JSON list of N, CA and C in Angstrom, two decimals:
[
{"chain": "W", "resi": 318, "resn": "MET", "atom": "N", "xyz": [-2.70, -15.88, 12.11]},
{"chain": "W", "resi": 318, "resn": "MET", "atom": "CA", "xyz": [-2.11, -15.97, 10.71]},
{"chain": "W", "resi": 318, "resn": "MET", "atom": "C", "xyz": [-1.17, -15.47, 9.95]},
{"chain": "W", "resi": 319, "resn": "SER", "atom": "N", "xyz": [-0.60, -15.71, 8.77]},
{"chain": "W", "resi": 319, "resn": "SER", "atom": "CA", "xyz": [0.41, -14.85, 9.10]},
{"chain": "W", "resi": 319, "resn": "SER", "atom": "C", "xyz": [0.11, -13.82, 7.74]},
{"chain": "W", "resi": 320, "resn": "ILE", "atom": "N", "xyz": [0.78, -12.87, 7.45]},
{"chain": "W", "resi": 320, "resn": "ILE", "atom": "CA", "xyz": [0.61, -11.61, 6.72]},
{"chain": "W", "resi": 320, "resn": "ILE", "atom": "C", "xyz": [1.36, -11.72, 5.16]},
{"chain": "W", "resi": 321, "resn": "THR", "atom": "N", "xyz": [1.02, -12.01, 4.09]},
{"chain": "W", "resi": 321, "resn": "THR", "atom": "CA", "xyz": [1.68, -11.71, 2.94]},
{"chain": "W", "resi": 321, "resn": "THR", "atom": "C", "xyz": [1.29, -11.22, 1.79]},
{"chain": "W", "resi": 322, "resn": "PHE", "atom": "N", "xyz": [2.03, -10.56, 0.91]},
{"chain": "W", "resi": 322, "resn": "PHE", "atom": "CA", "xyz": [1.81, -10.24, -0.12]},
{"chain": "W", "resi": 322, "resn": "PHE", "atom": "C", "xyz": [1.94, -9.99, -1.21]},
{"chain": "W", "resi": 323, "resn": "GLY", "atom": "N", "xyz": [1.44, -9.26, -2.41]},
{"chain": "W", "resi": 323, "resn": "GLY", "atom": "CA", "xyz": [1.22, -10.04, -4.07]},
{"chain": "W", "resi": 323, "resn": "GLY", "atom": "C", "xyz": [3.16, -9.60, -4.42]},
{"chain": "W", "resi": 324, "resn": "ALA", "atom": "N", "xyz": [4.04, -10.73, -5.07]},
{"chain": "W", "resi": 324, "resn": "ALA", "atom": "CA", "xyz": [4.84, -10.99, -5.62]},
{"chain": "W", "resi": 324, "resn": "ALA", "atom": "C", "xyz": [5.28, -9.78, -6.52]},
{"chain": "W", "resi": 325, "resn": "SER", "atom": "N", "xyz": [4.67, -8.87, -7.60]},
{"chain": "W", "resi": 325, "resn": "SER", "atom": "CA", "xyz": [4.41, -8.07, -8.30]},
{"chain": "W", "resi": 325, "resn": "SER", "atom": "C", "xyz": [4.04, -6.25, -8.01]},
{"chain": "W", "resi": 326, "resn": "TRP", "atom": "N", "xyz": [4.60, -5.51, -8.63]},
{"chain": "W", "resi": 326, "resn": "TRP", "atom": "CA", "xyz": [3.61, -4.26, -8.49]},
{"chain": "W", "resi": 326, "resn": "TRP", "atom": "C", "xyz": [3.00, -4.06, -9.94]},
{"chain": "W", "resi": 327, "resn": "ILE", "atom": "N", "xyz": [1.71, -3.61, -9.54]},
{"chain": "W", "resi": 327, "resn": "ILE", "atom": "CA", "xyz": [0.28, -4.01, -10.72]},
{"chain": "W", "resi": 327, "resn": "ILE", "atom": "C", "xyz": [0.40, -2.04, -10.85]},
{"chain": "W", "resi": 328, "resn": "PRO", "atom": "N", "xyz": [0.15, -2.33, -12.02]},
{"chain": "W", "resi": 328, "resn": "PRO", "atom": "CA", "xyz": [-0.60, -0.77, -12.39]},
{"chain": "W", "resi": 328, "resn": "PRO", "atom": "C", "xyz": [-1.07, -0.16, -11.49]},
{"chain": "W", "resi": 329, "resn": "GLY", "atom": "N", "xyz": [-2.13, 1.11, -10.92]},
{"chain": "W", "resi": 329, "resn": "GLY", "atom": "CA", "xyz": [-2.71, 1.51, -10.48]},
{"chain": "W", "resi": 329, "resn": "GLY", "atom": "C", "xyz": [-4.25, 1.72, -11.16]},
{"chain": "W", "resi": 330, "resn": "PRO", "atom": "N", "xyz": [-5.27, 2.06, -10.71]},
{"chain": "W", "resi": 330, "resn": "PRO", "atom": "CA", "xyz": [-5.89, 2.28, -11.36]},
{"chain": "W", "resi": 330, "resn": "PRO", "atom": "C", "xyz": [-5.79, 4.11, -12.15]},
{"chain": "W", "resi": 331, "resn": "ASP", "atom": "N", "xyz": [-5.16, 4.92, -10.99]},
{"chain": "W", "resi": 331, "resn": "ASP", "atom": "CA", "xyz": [-5.15, 6.29, -11.21]},
{"chain": "W", "resi": 331, "resn": "ASP", "atom": "C", "xyz": [-3.99, 6.14, -12.60]},
{"chain": "W", "resi": 332, "resn": "GLY", "atom": "N", "xyz": [-3.74, 5.25, -12.87]},
{"chain": "W", "resi": 332, "resn": "GLY", "atom": "CA", "xyz": [-2.12, 5.72, -13.69]},
{"chain": "W", "resi": 332, "resn": "GLY", "atom": "C", "xyz": [-1.11, 6.49, -13.01]},
{"chain": "W", "resi": 333, "resn": "ARG", "atom": "N", "xyz": [-0.65, 6.51, -11.98]},
{"chain": "W", "resi": 333, "resn": "ARG", "atom": "CA", "xyz": [-0.34, 7.63, -11.47]},
{"chain": "W", "resi": 333, "resn": "ARG", "atom": "C", "xyz": [0.89, 6.75, -10.52]},
{"chain": "W", "resi": 334, "resn": "SER", "atom": "N", "xyz": [0.67, 5.55, -9.84]},
{"chain": "W", "resi": 334, "resn": "SER", "atom": "CA", "xyz": [1.14, 4.42, -8.54]},
{"chain": "W", "resi": 334, "resn": "SER", "atom": "C", "xyz": [1.35, 3.30, -9.59]},
{"chain": "W", "resi": 335, "resn": "HIS", "atom": "N", "xyz": [1.34, 2.20, -8.35]},
{"chain": "W", "resi": 335, "resn": "HIS", "atom": "CA", "xyz": [1.35, 0.92, -8.67]},
{"chain": "W", "resi": 335, "resn": "HIS", "atom": "C", "xyz": [1.04, 0.16, -7.33]},
{"chain": "W", "resi": 336, "resn": "VAL", "atom": "N", "xyz": [0.36, -0.68, -6.89]},
{"chain": "W", "resi": 336, "resn": "VAL", "atom": "CA", "xyz": [-0.16, -1.37, -5.84]},
{"chain": "W", "resi": 336, "resn": "VAL", "atom": "C", "xyz": [0.32, -2.57, -6.13]},
{"chain": "W", "resi": 337, "resn": "ARG", "atom": "N", "xyz": [0.91, -2.65, -4.42]},
{"chain": "W", "resi": 337, "resn": "ARG", "atom": "CA", "xyz": [0.05, -4.83, -3.90]},
{"chain": "W", "resi": 337, "resn": "ARG", "atom": "C", "xyz": [-0.64, -4.83, -2.91]},
{"chain": "W", "resi": 338, "resn": "GLN", "atom": "N", "xyz": [-1.63, -5.93, -3.66]},
{"chain": "W", "resi": 338, "resn": "GLN", "atom": "CA", "xyz": [-2.19, -6.72, -2.41]},
{"chain": "W", "resi": 338, "resn": "GLN", "atom": "C", "xyz": [-1.89, -7.13, -0.88]},
{"chain": "W", "resi": 339, "resn": "VAL", "atom": "N", "xyz": [-2.08, -6.70, -0.36]},
{"chain": "W", "resi": 339, "resn": "VAL", "atom": "CA", "xyz": [-1.92, -7.51, 1.14]},
{"chain": "W", "resi": 339, "resn": "VAL", "atom": "C", "xyz": [-2.95, -8.25, 1.72]},
{"chain": "W", "resi": 340, "resn": "TYR", "atom": "N", "xyz": [-1.75, -9.72, 2.06]},
{"chain": "W", "resi": 340, "resn": "TYR", "atom": "CA", "xyz": [-3.34, -10.48, 2.75]},
{"chain": "W", "resi": 340, "resn": "TYR", "atom": "C", "xyz": [-2.79, -10.86, 4.12]},
{"chain": "W", "resi": 341, "resn": "ARG", "atom": "N", "xyz": [-4.42, -11.53, 4.51]},
{"chain": "W", "resi": 341, "resn": "ARG", "atom": "CA", "xyz": [-3.71, -12.31, 6.38]},
{"chain": "W", "resi": 341, "resn": "ARG", "atom": "C", "xyz": [-4.53, -13.73, 5.74]},
{"chain": "W", "resi": 342, "resn": "GLY", "atom": "N", "xyz": [-3.35, -14.94, 5.85]},
{"chain": "W", "resi": 342, "resn": "GLY", "atom": "CA", "xyz": [-4.13, -15.40, 5.01]},
{"chain": "W", "resi": 342, "resn": "GLY", "atom": "C", "xyz": [-4.40, -15.73, 3.95]},
{"chain": "W", "resi": 343, "resn": "GLU", "atom": "N", "xyz": [-5.75, -16.07, 3.81]},
{"chain": "W", "resi": 343, "resn": "GLU", "atom": "CA", "xyz": [-6.75, -16.27, 2.07]},
{"chain": "W", "resi": 343, "resn": "GLU", "atom": "C", "xyz": [-6.96, -14.74, 1.71]},
{"chain": "W", "resi": 344, "resn": "GLU", "atom": "N", "xyz": [-7.51, -13.75, 2.69]},
{"chain": "W", "resi": 344, "resn": "GLU", "atom": "CA", "xyz": [-8.31, -12.56, 3.01]},
{"chain": "W", "resi": 344, "resn": "GLU", "atom": "C", "xyz": [-7.42, -11.00, 2.61]},
{"chain": "W", "resi": 345, "resn": "SER", "atom": "N", "xyz": [-7.76, -10.29, 1.51]},
{"chain": "W", "resi": 345, "resn": "SER", "atom": "CA", "xyz": [-7.33, -9.46, 1.49]},
{"chain": "W", "resi": 345, "resn": "SER", "atom": "C", "xyz": [-8.11, -8.54, 2.64]},
{"chain": "W", "resi": 346, "resn": "ILE", "atom": "N", "xyz": [-6.69, -7.30, 3.24]},
{"chain": "W", "resi": 346, "resn": "ILE", "atom": "CA", "xyz": [-6.95, -6.90, 4.20]},
{"chain": "W", "resi": 346, "resn": "ILE", "atom": "C", "xyz": [-6.15, -5.48, 3.72]},
{"chain": "W", "resi": 347, "resn": "GLY", "atom": "N", "xyz": [-5.98, -5.29, 2.59]},
{"chain": "W", "resi": 347, "resn": "GLY", "atom": "CA", "xyz": [-5.50, -3.61, 2.10]},
{"chain": "W", "resi": 347, "resn": "GLY", "atom": "C", "xyz": [-4.64, -4.14, 1.02]},
{"chain": "W", "resi": 348, "resn": "ARG", "atom": "N", "xyz": [-4.20, -2.68, 0.34]},
{"chain": "W", "resi": 348, "resn": "ARG", "atom": "CA", "xyz": [-2.84, -2.28, -0.25]},
{"chain": "W", "resi": 348, "resn": "ARG", "atom": "C", "xyz": [-2.21, -1.44, 0.06]},
{"chain": "W", "resi": 349, "resn": "VAL", "atom": "N", "xyz": [-0.48, -1.27, -0.25]},
{"chain": "W", "resi": 349, "resn": "VAL", "atom": "CA", "xyz": [0.05, -0.45, -0.85]},
{"chain": "W", "resi": 349, "resn": "VAL", "atom": "C", "xyz": [0.48, -0.29, -2.29]},
{"chain": "W", "resi": 350, "resn": "ARG", "atom": "N", "xyz": [0.19, 0.78, -2.07]},
{"chain": "W", "resi": 350, "resn": "ARG", "atom": "CA", "xyz": [0.74, 1.97, -3.12]},
{"chain": "W", "resi": 350, "resn": "ARG", "atom": "C", "xyz": [2.19, 2.65, -3.25]},
{"chain": "W", "resi": 351, "resn": "ARG", "atom": "N", "xyz": [2.66, 2.24, -4.25]},
{"chain": "W", "resi": 351, "resn": "ARG", "atom": "CA", "xyz": [4.03, 3.18, -4.46]},
{"chain": "W", "resi": 351, "resn": "ARG", "atom": "C", "xyz": [3.82, 4.29, -5.27]},
{"chain": "W", "resi": 352, "resn": "TRP", "atom": "N", "xyz": [4.81, 5.28, -5.07]},
{"chain": "W", "resi": 352, "resn": "TRP", "atom": "CA", "xyz": [4.73, 6.45, -6.17]},
{"chain": "W", "resi": 352, "resn": "TRP", "atom": "C", "xyz": [5.78, 7.27, -6.09]},
{"chain": "W", "resi": 353, "resn": "GLN", "atom": "N", "xyz": [5.81, 7.38, -7.05]},
{"chain": "W", "resi": 353, "resn": "GLN", "atom": "CA", "xyz": [7.44, 7.73, -8.13]},
{"chain": "W", "resi": 353, "resn": "GLN", "atom": "C", "xyz": [7.14, 9.45, -8.88]},
{"chain": "W", "resi": 354, "resn": "ASP", "atom": "N", "xyz": [7.70, 10.33, -8.29]},
{"chain": "W", "resi": 354, "resn": "ASP", "atom": "CA", "xyz": [7.89, 11.34, -8.82]},
{"chain": "W", "resi": 354, "resn": "ASP", "atom": "C", "xyz": [9.29, 11.46, -9.48]},
{"chain": "W", "resi": 355, "resn": "GLU", "atom": "N", "xyz": [9.48, 11.71, -10.58]},
{"chain": "W", "resi": 355, "resn": "GLU", "atom": "CA", "xyz": [11.22, 11.94, -11.31]},
{"chain": "W", "resi": 355, "resn": "GLU", "atom": "C", "xyz": [11.02, 13.96, -11.28]},
{"chain": "W", "resi": 356, "resn": "GLU", "atom": "N", "xyz": [12.57, 14.16, -10.49]},
{"chain": "W", "resi": 356, "resn": "GLU", "atom": "CA", "xyz": [12.41, 15.38, -10.91]},
{"chain": "W", "resi": 356, "resn": "GLU", "atom": "C", "xyz": [13.92, 15.50, -11.27]},
{"chain": "W", "resi": 357, "resn": "GLY", "atom": "N", "xyz": [13.89, 15.58, -12.68]},
{"chain": "W", "resi": 357, "resn": "GLY", "atom": "CA", "xyz": [15.66, 15.41, -13.16]},
{"chain": "W", "resi": 357, "resn": "GLY", "atom": "C", "xyz": [15.89, 14.49, -13.74]},
{"chain": "W", "resi": 358, "resn": "SER", "atom": "N", "xyz": [17.07, 14.35, -12.75]},
{"chain": "W", "resi": 358, "resn": "SER", "atom": "CA", "xyz": [17.53, 13.08, -12.95]},
{"chain": "W", "resi": 358, "resn": "SER", "atom": "C", "xyz": [17.45, 12.35, -11.51]},
{"chain": "W", "resi": 359, "resn": "LEU", "atom": "N", "xyz": [16.45, 13.28, -10.43]},
{"chain": "W", "resi": 359, "resn": "LEU", "atom": "CA", "xyz": [16.61, 12.28, -9.06]},
{"chain": "W", "resi": 359, "resn": "LEU", "atom": "C", "xyz": [15.07, 11.44, -9.42]},
{"chain": "W", "resi": 360, "resn": "ILE", "atom": "N", "xyz": [15.06, 10.44, -8.73]},
{"chain": "W", "resi": 360, "resn": "ILE", "atom": "CA", "xyz": [13.39, 10.18, -8.63]},
{"chain": "W", "resi": 360, "resn": "ILE", "atom": "C", "xyz": [13.23, 9.93, -7.26]},
{"chain": "W", "resi": 361, "resn": "ARG", "atom": "N", "xyz": [12.19, 10.41, -6.64]},
{"chain": "W", "resi": 361, "resn": "ARG", "atom": "CA", "xyz": [11.71, 10.31, -5.22]},
{"chain": "W", "resi": 361, "resn": "ARG", "atom": "C", "xyz": [10.49, 9.23, -5.17]},
{"chain": "W", "resi": 362, "resn": "GLU", "atom": "N", "xyz": [10.85, 9.00, -4.06]},
{"chain": "W", "resi": 362, "resn": "GLU", "atom": "CA", "xyz": [9.71, 7.38, -3.98]},
{"chain": "W", "resi": 362, "resn": "GLU", "atom": "C", "xyz": [8.82, 7.00, -2.68]},
{"chain": "W", "resi": 363, "resn": "TRP", "atom": "N", "xyz": [7.77, 7.27, -2.59]},
{"chain": "W", "resi": 363, "resn": "TRP", "atom": "CA", "xyz": [7.24, 6.57, -1.31]},
{"chain": "W", "resi": 363, "resn": "TRP", "atom": "C", "xyz": [6.10, 6.14, -1.38]},
{"chain": "W", "resi": 364, "resn": "PHE", "atom": "N", "xyz": [5.51, 5.98, -0.22]},
{"chain": "W", "resi": 364, "resn": "PHE", "atom": "CA", "xyz": [4.09, 4.93, -0.06]},
{"chain": "W", "resi": 364, "resn": "PHE", "atom": "C", "xyz": [3.21, 4.99, 0.21]},
{"chain": "W", "resi": 365, "resn": "THR", "atom": "N", "xyz": [1.80, 4.22, 0.60]},
{"chain": "W", "resi": 365, "resn": "THR", "atom": "CA", "xyz": [0.76, 4.93, 0.70]},
{"chain": "W", "resi": 365, "resn": "THR", "atom": "C", "xyz": [0.10, 3.61, 1.42]},
{"chain": "W", "resi": 366, "resn": "ALA", "atom": "N", "xyz": [-0.78, 3.46, 2.17]},
{"chain": "W", "resi": 366, "resn": "ALA", "atom": "CA", "xyz": [-0.99, 2.58, 2.46]},
{"chain": "W", "resi": 366, "resn": "ALA", "atom": "C", "xyz": [-3.28, 2.84, 3.11]},
{"chain": "W", "resi": 367, "resn": "GLU", "atom": "N", "xyz": [-3.65, 1.31, 2.16]},
{"chain": "W", "resi": 367, "resn": "GLU", "atom": "CA", "xyz": [-5.19, 1.93, 1.66]},
{"chain": "W", "resi": 367, "resn": "GLU", "atom": "C", "xyz": [-5.76, 0.41, 3.43]},
{"chain": "W", "resi": 368, "resn": "ARG", "atom": "N", "xyz": [-6.60, 0.31, 3.83]},
{"chain": "W", "resi": 368, "resn": "ARG", "atom": "CA", "xyz": [-7.33, -1.10, 4.35]},
{"chain": "W", "resi": 368, "resn": "ARG", "atom": "C", "xyz": [-8.25, -1.27, 3.52]},
{"chain": "W", "resi": 369, "resn": "LYS", "atom": "N", "xyz": [-9.00, -2.74, 3.54]},
{"chain": "W", "resi": 369, "resn": "LYS", "atom": "CA", "xyz": [-9.71, -2.90, 2.75]},
{"chain": "W", "resi": 369, "resn": "LYS", "atom": "C", "xyz": [-10.75, -2.51, 4.02]},
{"chain": "W", "resi": 370, "resn": "LYS", "atom": "N", "xyz": [-11.59, -1.82, 3.14]},
{"chain": "W", "resi": 370, "resn": "LYS", "atom": "CA", "xyz": [-12.87, -1.44, 4.05]},
{"chain": "W", "resi": 370, "resn": "LYS", "atom": "C", "xyz": [-14.68, -2.13, 2.96]},
{"chain": "W", "resi": 371, "resn": "GLY", "atom": "N", "xyz": [-15.55, -3.78, 3.24]},
{"chain": "W", "resi": 371, "resn": "GLY", "atom": "CA", "xyz": [-15.58, -3.91, 1.99]},
{"chain": "W", "resi": 371, "resn": "GLY", "atom": "C", "xyz": [-15.11, -4.27, 0.99]},
{"chain": "W", "resi": 372, "resn": "ALA", "atom": "N", "xyz": [-15.95, -3.54, -0.17]},
{"chain": "W", "resi": 372, "resn": "ALA", "atom": "CA", "xyz": [-15.78, -3.75, -1.37]},
{"chain": "W", "resi": 372, "resn": "ALA", "atom": "C", "xyz": [-14.60, -3.04, -1.68]},
{"chain": "W", "resi": 373, "resn": "PHE", "atom": "N", "xyz": [-14.22, -1.85, -1.00]},
{"chain": "W", "resi": 373, "resn": "PHE", "atom": "CA", "xyz": [-13.65, -1.18, -1.27]},
{"chain": "W", "resi": 373, "resn": "PHE", "atom": "C", "xyz": [-12.00, -0.76, -0.63]},
{"chain": "W", "resi": 374, "resn": "TYR", "atom": "N", "xyz": [-11.49, 0.16, -0.98]},
{"chain": "W", "resi": 374, "resn": "TYR", "atom": "CA", "xyz": [-10.35, 0.35, 0.05]},
{"chain": "W", "resi": 374, "resn": "TYR", "atom": "C", "xyz": [-10.32, 1.79, 0.77]},
{"chain": "W", "resi": 375, "resn": "GLU", "atom": "N", "xyz": [-9.75, 1.95, 1.48]},
{"chain": "W", "resi": 375, "resn": "GLU", "atom": "CA", "xyz": [-9.94, 3.75, 2.32]},
{"chain": "W", "resi": 375, "resn": "GLU", "atom": "C", "xyz": [-8.45, 3.91, 2.64]},
{"chain": "W", "resi": 376, "resn": "PRO", "atom": "N", "xyz": [-8.34, 4.88, 1.87]},
{"chain": "W", "resi": 376, "resn": "PRO", "atom": "CA", "xyz": [-6.34, 4.98, 2.79]},
{"chain": "W", "resi": 376, "resn": "PRO", "atom": "C", "xyz": [-6.45, 5.45, 4.07]},
{"chain": "W", "resi": 377, "resn": "ILE", "atom": "N", "xyz": [-5.18, 4.97, 4.56]},
{"chain": "W", "resi": 377, "resn": "ILE", "atom": "CA", "xyz": [-4.67, 5.27, 6.04]},
{"chain": "W", "resi": 377, "resn": "ILE", "atom": "C", "xyz": [-4.29, 6.76, 5.57]},
{"chain": "W", "resi": 378, "resn": "ALA", "atom": "N", "xyz": [-4.14, 7.69, 6.70]},
{"chain": "W", "resi": 378, "resn": "ALA", "atom": "CA", "xyz": [-3.58, 8.42, 6.51]},
{"chain": "W", "resi": 378, "resn": "ALA", "atom": "C", "xyz": [-1.67, 8.86, 6.20]},
{"chain": "W", "resi": 379, "resn": "GLY", "atom": "N", "xyz": [-1.14, 9.24, 6.05]},
{"chain": "W", "resi": 379, "resn": "GLY", "atom": "CA", "xyz": [0.18, 9.75, 5.65]},
{"chain": "W", "resi": 379, "resn": "GLY", "atom": "C", "xyz": [1.36, 8.94, 4.65]},
{"chain": "W", "resi": 380, "resn": "GLU", "atom": "N", "xyz": [2.20, 9.45, 4.09]},
{"chain": "W", "resi": 380, "resn": "GLU", "atom": "CA", "xyz": [3.01, 8.76, 3.58]},
{"chain": "W", "resi": 380, "resn": "GLU", "atom": "C", "xyz": [4.75, 8.28, 4.29]},
{"chain": "W", "resi": 381, "resn": "ASN", "atom": "N", "xyz": [4.49, 6.86, 3.62]},
{"chain": "W", "resi": 381, "resn": "ASN", "atom": "CA", "xyz": [5.37, 6.15, 4.35]},
{"chain": "W", "resi": 381, "resn": "ASN", "atom": "C", "xyz": [7.06, 5.94, 3.39]},
{"chain": "W", "resi": 382, "resn": "ALA", "atom": "N", "xyz": [7.74, 6.31, 3.70]},
{"chain": "W", "resi": 382, "resn": "ALA", "atom": "CA", "xyz": [9.48, 6.34, 3.47]},
{"chain": "W", "resi": 382, "resn": "ALA", "atom": "C", "xyz": [9.68, 5.01, 3.27]},
{"chain": "W", "resi": 383, "resn": "THR", "atom": "N", "xyz": [9.02, 3.46, 3.02]},
{"chain": "W", "resi": 383, "resn": "THR", "atom": "CA", "xyz": [9.37, 2.33, 2.71]},
{"chain": "W", "resi": 383, "resn": "THR", "atom": "C", "xyz": [7.94, 1.37, 2.53]},
{"chain": "W", "resi": 384, "resn": "PHE", "atom": "N", "xyz": [8.50, 0.56, 1.73]},
{"chain": "W", "resi": 384, "resn": "PHE", "atom": "CA", "xyz": [7.57, -0.63, 1.70]},
{"chain": "W", "resi": 384, "resn": "PHE", "atom": "C", "xyz": [6.67, -1.48, 3.49]},
{"chain": "W", "resi": 385, "resn": "GLU", "atom": "N", "xyz": [7.96, -1.86, 4.01]},
{"chain": "W", "resi": 385, "resn": "GLU", "atom": "CA", "xyz": [7.69, -2.22, 4.78]},
{"chain": "W", "resi": 385, "resn": "GLU", "atom": "C", "xyz": [6.75, -1.17, 5.86]},
{"chain": "W", "resi": 386, "resn": "GLU", "atom": "N", "xyz": [7.22, -0.07, 6.34]},
{"chain": "W", "resi": 386, "resn": "GLU", "atom": "CA", "xyz": [6.68, 0.80, 7.27]},
{"chain": "W", "resi": 386, "resn": "GLU", "atom": "C", "xyz": [4.80, 0.59, 7.05]},
{"chain": "W", "resi": 387, "resn": "ALA", "atom": "N", "xyz": [4.82, 1.01, 5.25]},
{"chain": "W", "resi": 387, "resn": "ALA", "atom": "CA", "xyz": [3.18, 1.45, 5.31]},
{"chain": "W", "resi": 387, "resn": "ALA", "atom": "C", "xyz": [2.42, -0.73, 5.00]},
{"chain": "W", "resi": 388, "resn": "LEU", "atom": "N", "xyz": [3.30, -0.92, 5.33]},
{"chain": "W", "resi": 388, "resn": "LEU", "atom": "CA", "xyz": [2.79, -2.80, 5.37]},
{"chain": "W", "resi": 388, "resn": "LEU", "atom": "C", "xyz": [2.33, -2.82, 6.75]},
{"chain": "W", "resi": 389, "resn": "GLU", "atom": "N", "xyz": [3.01, -2.31, 7.58]},
{"chain": "W", "resi": 389, "resn": "GLU", "atom": "CA", "xyz": [2.67, -2.34, 8.81]},
{"chain": "W", "resi": 389, "resn": "GLU", "atom": "C", "xyz": [1.80, -1.55, 9.41]},
{"chain": "W", "resi": 390, "resn": "ARG", "atom": "N", "xyz": [1.46, -0.55, 8.77]},
{"chain": "W", "resi": 390, "resn": "ARG", "atom": "CA", "xyz": [0.89, 0.86, 9.04]},
{"chain": "W", "resi": 390, "resn": "ARG", "atom": "C", "xyz": [-1.35, -0.21, 8.57]},
{"chain": "W", "resi": 391, "resn": "ILE", "atom": "N", "xyz": [-0.89, -1.08, 7.36]},
{"chain": "W", "resi": 391, "resn": "ILE", "atom": "CA", "xyz": [-1.76, -1.75, 7.23]},
{"chain": "W", "resi": 391, "resn": "ILE", "atom": "C", "xyz": [-2.27, -2.59, 8.20]},
{"chain": "W", "resi": 392, "resn": "VAL", "atom": "N", "xyz": [-0.69, -3.55, 8.94]},
{"chain": "W", "resi": 392, "resn": "VAL", "atom": "CA", "xyz": [-1.09, -5.23, 9.75]},
{"chain": "W", "resi": 392, "resn": "VAL", "atom": "C", "xyz": [-1.82, -4.43, 11.21]},
{"chain": "W", "resi": 393, "resn": "MET", "atom": "N", "xyz": [-0.92, -3.27, 11.46]},
{"chain": "W", "resi": 393, "resn": "MET", "atom": "CA", "xyz": [-1.56, -2.54, 12.38]},
{"chain": "W", "resi": 393, "resn": "MET", "atom": "C", "xyz": [-3.08, -2.15, 12.62]},
{"chain": "W", "resi": 394, "resn": "TYR", "atom": "N", "xyz": [-3.25, -1.38, 12.04]},
{"chain": "W", "resi": 394, "resn": "TYR", "atom": "CA", "xyz": [-4.65, -1.01, 11.39]},
{"chain": "W", "resi": 394, "resn": "TYR", "atom": "C", "xyz": [-5.83, -1.86, 11.49]},
{"chain": "W", "resi": 395, "resn": "SER", "atom": "N", "xyz": [-5.82, -3.28, 10.73]},
{"chain": "W", "resi": 395, "resn": "SER", "atom": "CA", "xyz": [-6.71, -3.58, 10.53]},
{"chain": "W", "resi": 395, "resn": "SER", "atom": "C", "xyz": [-7.18, -4.66, 12.28]},
{"chain": "W", "resi": 396, "resn": "VAL", "atom": "N", "xyz": [-5.72, -4.93, 13.13]},
{"chain": "W", "resi": 396, "resn": "VAL", "atom": "CA", "xyz": [-5.52, -5.32, 13.89]},
{"chain": "W", "resi": 396, "resn": "VAL", "atom": "C", "xyz": [-7.02, -5.07, 15.18]},
{"chain": "W", "resi": 397, "resn": "THR", "atom": "N", "xyz": [-6.23, -3.21, 14.77]},
{"chain": "W", "resi": 397, "resn": "THR", "atom": "CA", "xyz": [-6.80, -2.43, 16.20]},
{"chain": "W", "resi": 397, "resn": "THR", "atom": "C", "xyz": [-8.25, -2.20, 15.77]},
{"chain": "W", "resi": 398, "resn": "HIS", "atom": "N", "xyz": [-9.10, -1.89, 13.90]},
{"chain": "W", "resi": 398, "resn": "HIS", "atom": "CA", "xyz": [-9.76, -1.25, 13.71]},
{"chain": "W", "resi": 398, "resn": "HIS", "atom": "C", "xyz": [-11.09, -2.74, 13.75]}
]
């Protein structure tokens, strides 16, 4: 089955992040959350991964420098767990 993800970032329920759903075929397997922190003129951005467990999302430990790294964690975690 192919892995796909939402086309756009949707504001997260916490009001501080944005999320993109991740799918295997038609089934949601998790989401990537994008965080941003502004310090003066610098913007720091990082990503976290969350796997879908029932009707809820469970964080996969760690921060990721890129969207692709967080996406890989979801894909690997969903295959091995």
